[in-house]
Short mmCIF file of C-alpha atoms in Angstrom, two decimals:
data_model
loop_
_atom_site.label_atom_id
_atom_site.label_comp_id
_atom_site.label_asym_id
_atom_site.label_seq_id
_atom_site.Cartn_x
_atom_site.Cartn_y
_atom_site.Cartn_z
CA MET A 1 114.51 114.75 30.92
CA LYS A 2 112.50 111.79 29.07
CA THR A 3 109.30 111.93 26.80
CA ASN A 4 106.72 109.21 27.61
CA SER A 5 108.03 107.42 24.51
CA GLU A 6 111.84 107.71 25.40
CA LEU A 7 110.80 106.18 28.69
CA GLN A 8 108.56 103.55 27.02
CA LYS A 9 111.43 102.58 24.85
CA ASP A 10 114.10 102.38 27.82
CA VAL A 11 111.41 100.03 29.91
CA GLN A 12 111.19 97.76 26.79
CA ASP A 13 114.85 97.83 26.42
CA ALA A 14 115.42 96.70 30.03
CA ILE A 15 113.03 94.01 29.67
CA LYS A 16 114.42 92.48 26.77
CA TRP A 17 117.98 92.88 28.29
CA GLU A 18 116.71 90.27 31.03
CA PRO A 19 118.00 86.73 29.75
CA LEU A 20 114.78 85.16 30.83
CA LEU A 21 112.63 87.70 28.77
CA HIS A 22 114.12 87.70 25.27
CA SER A 23 111.26 86.15 24.02
CA ALA A 24 108.34 87.33 26.22
CA GLU A 25 105.53 89.32 24.66
CA ILE A 26 105.50 91.96 27.33
CA GLY A 27 103.43 95.17 26.45
CA VAL A 28 104.74 98.67 27.80
CA ILE A 29 102.35 101.72 28.06
CA VAL A 30 103.66 104.92 29.82
CA LYS A 31 102.10 107.81 30.73
CA ASP A 32 103.65 110.76 33.03
CA GLY A 33 106.10 108.21 34.62
CA VAL A 34 103.43 105.59 35.37
CA VAL A 35 104.24 102.47 33.64
CA THR A 36 101.94 99.39 32.65
CA LEU A 37 102.98 96.23 31.77
CA THR A 38 100.79 93.79 29.78
CA GLY A 39 100.73 90.61 28.35
CA THR A 40 101.55 86.67 29.17
CA VAL A 41 104.09 84.74 30.45
CA ASP A 42 104.67 81.04 31.20
CA SER A 43 106.21 81.28 34.81
CA TYR A 44 105.94 83.68 37.76
CA ILE A 45 109.56 84.24 37.83
CA LYS A 46 109.42 85.98 34.36
CA LYS A 47 106.39 88.03 35.66
CA THR A 48 108.60 89.22 38.50
CA GLU A 49 111.72 89.81 36.52
CA ALA A 50 109.84 92.06 34.20
CA GLU A 51 108.42 94.01 36.98
CA ASP A 52 111.78 94.27 38.67
CA ALA A 53 113.69 95.49 35.31
CA ALA A 54 111.10 98.17 34.80
CA LYS A 55 111.47 99.44 38.34
CA ARG A 56 115.21 99.89 37.87
CA VAL A 57 114.66 102.02 34.75
CA ALA A 58 115.37 105.86 35.64
CA GLY A 59 111.99 107.98 35.43
CA VAL A 60 109.55 105.12 36.45
CA LYS A 61 107.42 106.76 39.11
CA ALA A 62 104.63 103.98 39.59
CA LEU A 63 104.13 100.53 38.24
CA VAL A 64 101.00 98.95 37.01
CA GLU A 65 101.43 95.10 36.59
CA ASP A 66 98.98 93.31 34.50
CA ILE A 67 100.86 90.26 33.31
CA GLU A 68 98.99 87.11 33.39
CA VAL A 69 100.92 83.74 34.12
CA LYS A 70 99.56 80.88 31.77
CA PHE A 71 101.32 77.68 32.07
CA PRO A 72 101.84 75.06 29.11
CA ASN A 73 100.20 71.69 30.44
CA SER A 74 103.41 69.99 31.01
CA LEU A 75 104.31 72.76 33.83
CA SER A 76 100.75 72.57 35.50
CA LYS A 77 100.39 71.30 39.02
CA THR A 78 97.69 70.87 41.20
CA ASP A 79 97.32 73.30 44.34
CA ALA A 80 98.21 70.31 46.70
CA ASP A 81 101.45 69.48 44.68
CA VAL A 82 102.18 73.19 44.89
CA ALA A 83 101.59 73.60 48.71
CA ASN A 84 103.95 70.44 49.22
CA ASP A 85 106.53 71.93 47.22
CA ALA A 86 106.38 75.14 49.26
CA LEU A 87 106.69 73.46 52.48
CA ALA A 88 109.76 71.55 51.33
CA ALA A 89 111.10 74.66 49.97
CA LEU A 90 110.62 76.65 52.99
CA LYS A 91 112.21 74.05 55.24
CA ALA A 92 115.07 73.60 52.93
CA ASP A 93 115.94 77.43 53.44
CA TRP A 94 118.21 77.72 56.46
CA SER A 95 117.23 81.68 56.90
CA VAL A 96 113.46 80.61 57.16
CA PRO A 97 111.73 79.73 60.45
CA ASP A 98 109.32 77.48 58.62
CA GLU A 99 107.65 76.10 61.62
CA LYS A 100 106.20 79.76 62.19
CA ILE A 101 104.75 80.12 58.55
CA VAL A 102 101.54 78.70 57.21
CA VAL A 103 101.05 78.24 53.43
CA LYS A 104 97.82 78.24 51.49
CA VAL A 105 97.41 77.52 47.90
CA GLU A 106 94.51 78.52 45.65
CA ASP A 107 94.49 78.31 41.86
CA GLY A 108 98.37 78.51 41.91
CA TRP A 109 98.61 81.46 44.23
CA ILE A 110 100.45 80.88 47.28
CA THR A 111 99.49 82.76 50.42
CA LEU A 112 102.28 83.22 53.14
CA GLU A 113 100.98 83.81 56.84
CA GLY A 114 102.55 83.93 60.16
CA GLU A 115 105.06 85.95 62.43
CA LEU A 116 108.49 86.46 62.06
CA PRO A 117 111.23 88.59 63.77
CA TRP A 118 113.03 89.89 60.69
CA ASN A 119 111.99 91.38 57.27
CA TYR A 120 114.94 89.45 55.57
CA GLN A 121 113.06 86.24 56.87
CA LYS A 122 109.86 87.30 55.21
CA GLU A 123 111.69 88.23 52.03
CA ALA A 124 113.56 84.62 52.12
CA ALA A 125 110.27 82.88 52.42
CA LYS A 126 109.03 84.47 49.34
CA ARG A 127 112.34 83.86 47.33
CA ALA A 128 112.23 80.09 48.37
CA VAL A 129 108.56 79.63 46.91
CA LYS A 130 108.45 82.08 43.91
CA TYR A 131 110.73 79.86 41.47
CA LEU A 132 108.48 76.89 41.91
CA LYS A 133 107.12 75.18 38.96
CA GLY A 134 102.97 75.80 38.96
CA VAL A 135 103.06 79.02 40.99
CA LYS A 136 101.29 81.90 39.50
CA GLY A 137 102.00 84.49 42.45
CA VAL A 138 102.85 84.87 45.71
CA ILE A 139 101.11 87.04 48.51
CA ASN A 140 103.16 87.68 51.29
CA ASN A 141 100.90 88.41 54.23
CA ILE A 142 103.80 87.59 56.75
CA LYS A 143 103.87 89.94 59.98
CA ILE A 144 107.11 91.19 61.40
CA LYS A 145 107.11 90.95 65.31
CA SER A 146 110.64 91.85 66.68
CA GLU A 147 112.04 89.92 69.57
CA VAL A 148 114.36 92.63 70.10
CA HIS A 149 113.17 95.47 72.49
CA ASP A 150 115.64 98.03 71.75
CA LYS A 151 114.35 101.60 71.51
CA ILE A 152 114.65 102.64 67.93
CA GLU A 153 116.91 105.48 67.15
CA GLN A 154 116.12 108.07 64.35
CA LYS A 155 119.60 109.11 64.05
CA ALA A 156 120.69 105.09 63.20
CA VAL A 157 118.34 104.95 60.71
CA LYS A 158 119.26 108.06 59.04
CA ASN A 159 123.08 106.91 59.36
CA ALA A 160 122.26 103.79 57.59
CA LEU A 161 120.88 105.50 54.60
CA ARG A 162 123.47 107.92 54.49
CA ARG A 163 126.09 104.88 54.12
CA SER A 164 124.03 103.43 51.31
CA SER A 165 124.51 104.18 47.47
CA ILE A 166 121.16 106.07 47.27
CA ASP A 167 120.85 109.75 47.64
CA ASP A 168 119.25 110.40 51.15
CA SER A 169 119.36 114.12 51.15
CA ASP A 170 115.53 114.60 50.44
CA ILE A 171 114.68 111.69 52.84
CA ASP A 172 112.98 112.55 56.17
CA VAL A 173 112.71 109.65 58.97
CA SER A 174 110.50 109.43 61.79
CA VAL A 175 110.02 106.94 64.43
CA SER A 176 106.96 106.12 66.49
CA GLY A 177 107.21 103.21 68.89
CA THR A 178 108.14 100.26 66.55
CA THR A 179 107.36 101.89 63.52
CA VAL A 180 109.66 103.75 60.88
CA THR A 181 108.13 106.02 58.48
CA LEU A 182 110.38 107.44 55.35
CA THR A 183 108.88 110.71 53.69
CA GLY A 184 110.53 113.20 50.99
CA VAL A 185 111.52 112.61 47.50
CA VAL A 186 113.78 110.22 45.72
CA ASN A 187 114.64 110.26 41.93
CA SER A 188 113.94 106.34 41.46
CA TRP A 189 111.65 103.59 42.35
CA TYR A 190 114.85 101.59 42.99
CA ALA A 191 115.90 104.35 45.64
CA LYS A 192 112.41 104.11 47.25
CA GLU A 193 112.48 100.36 47.54
CA GLU A 194 116.29 100.32 48.87
CA ALA A 195 115.29 103.20 51.23
CA ALA A 196 112.68 100.68 52.77
CA ARG A 197 114.88 97.77 52.74
CA ILE A 198 117.56 99.67 54.79
CA ALA A 199 115.04 100.78 57.09
CA TRP A 200 113.82 97.32 57.60
CA LYS A 201 117.24 96.13 59.24
CA THR A 202 116.61 98.36 62.32
CA PRO A 203 116.56 96.20 65.65
CA GLY A 204 113.18 96.45 67.04
CA ILE A 205 111.19 97.17 64.06
CA TRP A 206 107.69 96.12 63.44
CA HIS A 207 106.62 98.31 60.77
CA VAL A 208 108.18 100.60 57.77
CA LYS A 209 105.55 103.25 56.09
CA ASN A 210 107.35 103.99 52.87
CA GLU A 211 105.65 107.17 51.99
CA LEU A 212 108.40 108.37 49.73
CA ALA A 213 107.71 110.09 46.49
CA VAL A 214 109.55 109.56 43.18
CA ASP A 215 110.29 112.73 41.42
CA TYR A 216 111.82 112.90 38.02
CA GLU A 217 111.95 115.84 35.33
CA TYR A 218 109.98 114.88 32.24
CA ALA A 219 109.97 116.44 28.88
CA PHE A 220 106.37 116.54 27.74
#
């Protein structure tokens, strides 16, 4: 069991452990498992690194991210430059069907739109652009429209979860058409996201509803 102060220290230590974040000024506020991150960083990748580090800490039930990205003048770029760099990065990534993706940029924020057959391609598209200079954030609005028409088998999804490293004993899987819904309880934010990532690999899938709750014992 962890108190709020113990969880706060664990999250702070996890953030400091990341090489990119050694000198970053990131505040951590904790209340009953809900972690709020605040502060200012000079790149979007540092913002996402802090978020990922916090999610991996045992006891984090939910994350509120309030980190602002502010560039020094030497790193600032026009939206047109960011858009051109994003298009080039998508084209260079072999796993991304870039011709199916529309890129919009406003005030350093990249919005990705379009339709792709697999979720891994959607995630690859985001990875391709989030490291670019001048990016303040990425909104991934790409939709999944599978080209596979196999019927989704509930048992296949459950077996995939069982093969994984997460504890699936309290995870329930339901299937409706092209949608897989995950309900139940897991013991970490990592397990919740990992369960969804595994479900997204199902042939024929269009949607994953991740309704898993994160449960952890706290000492108040």
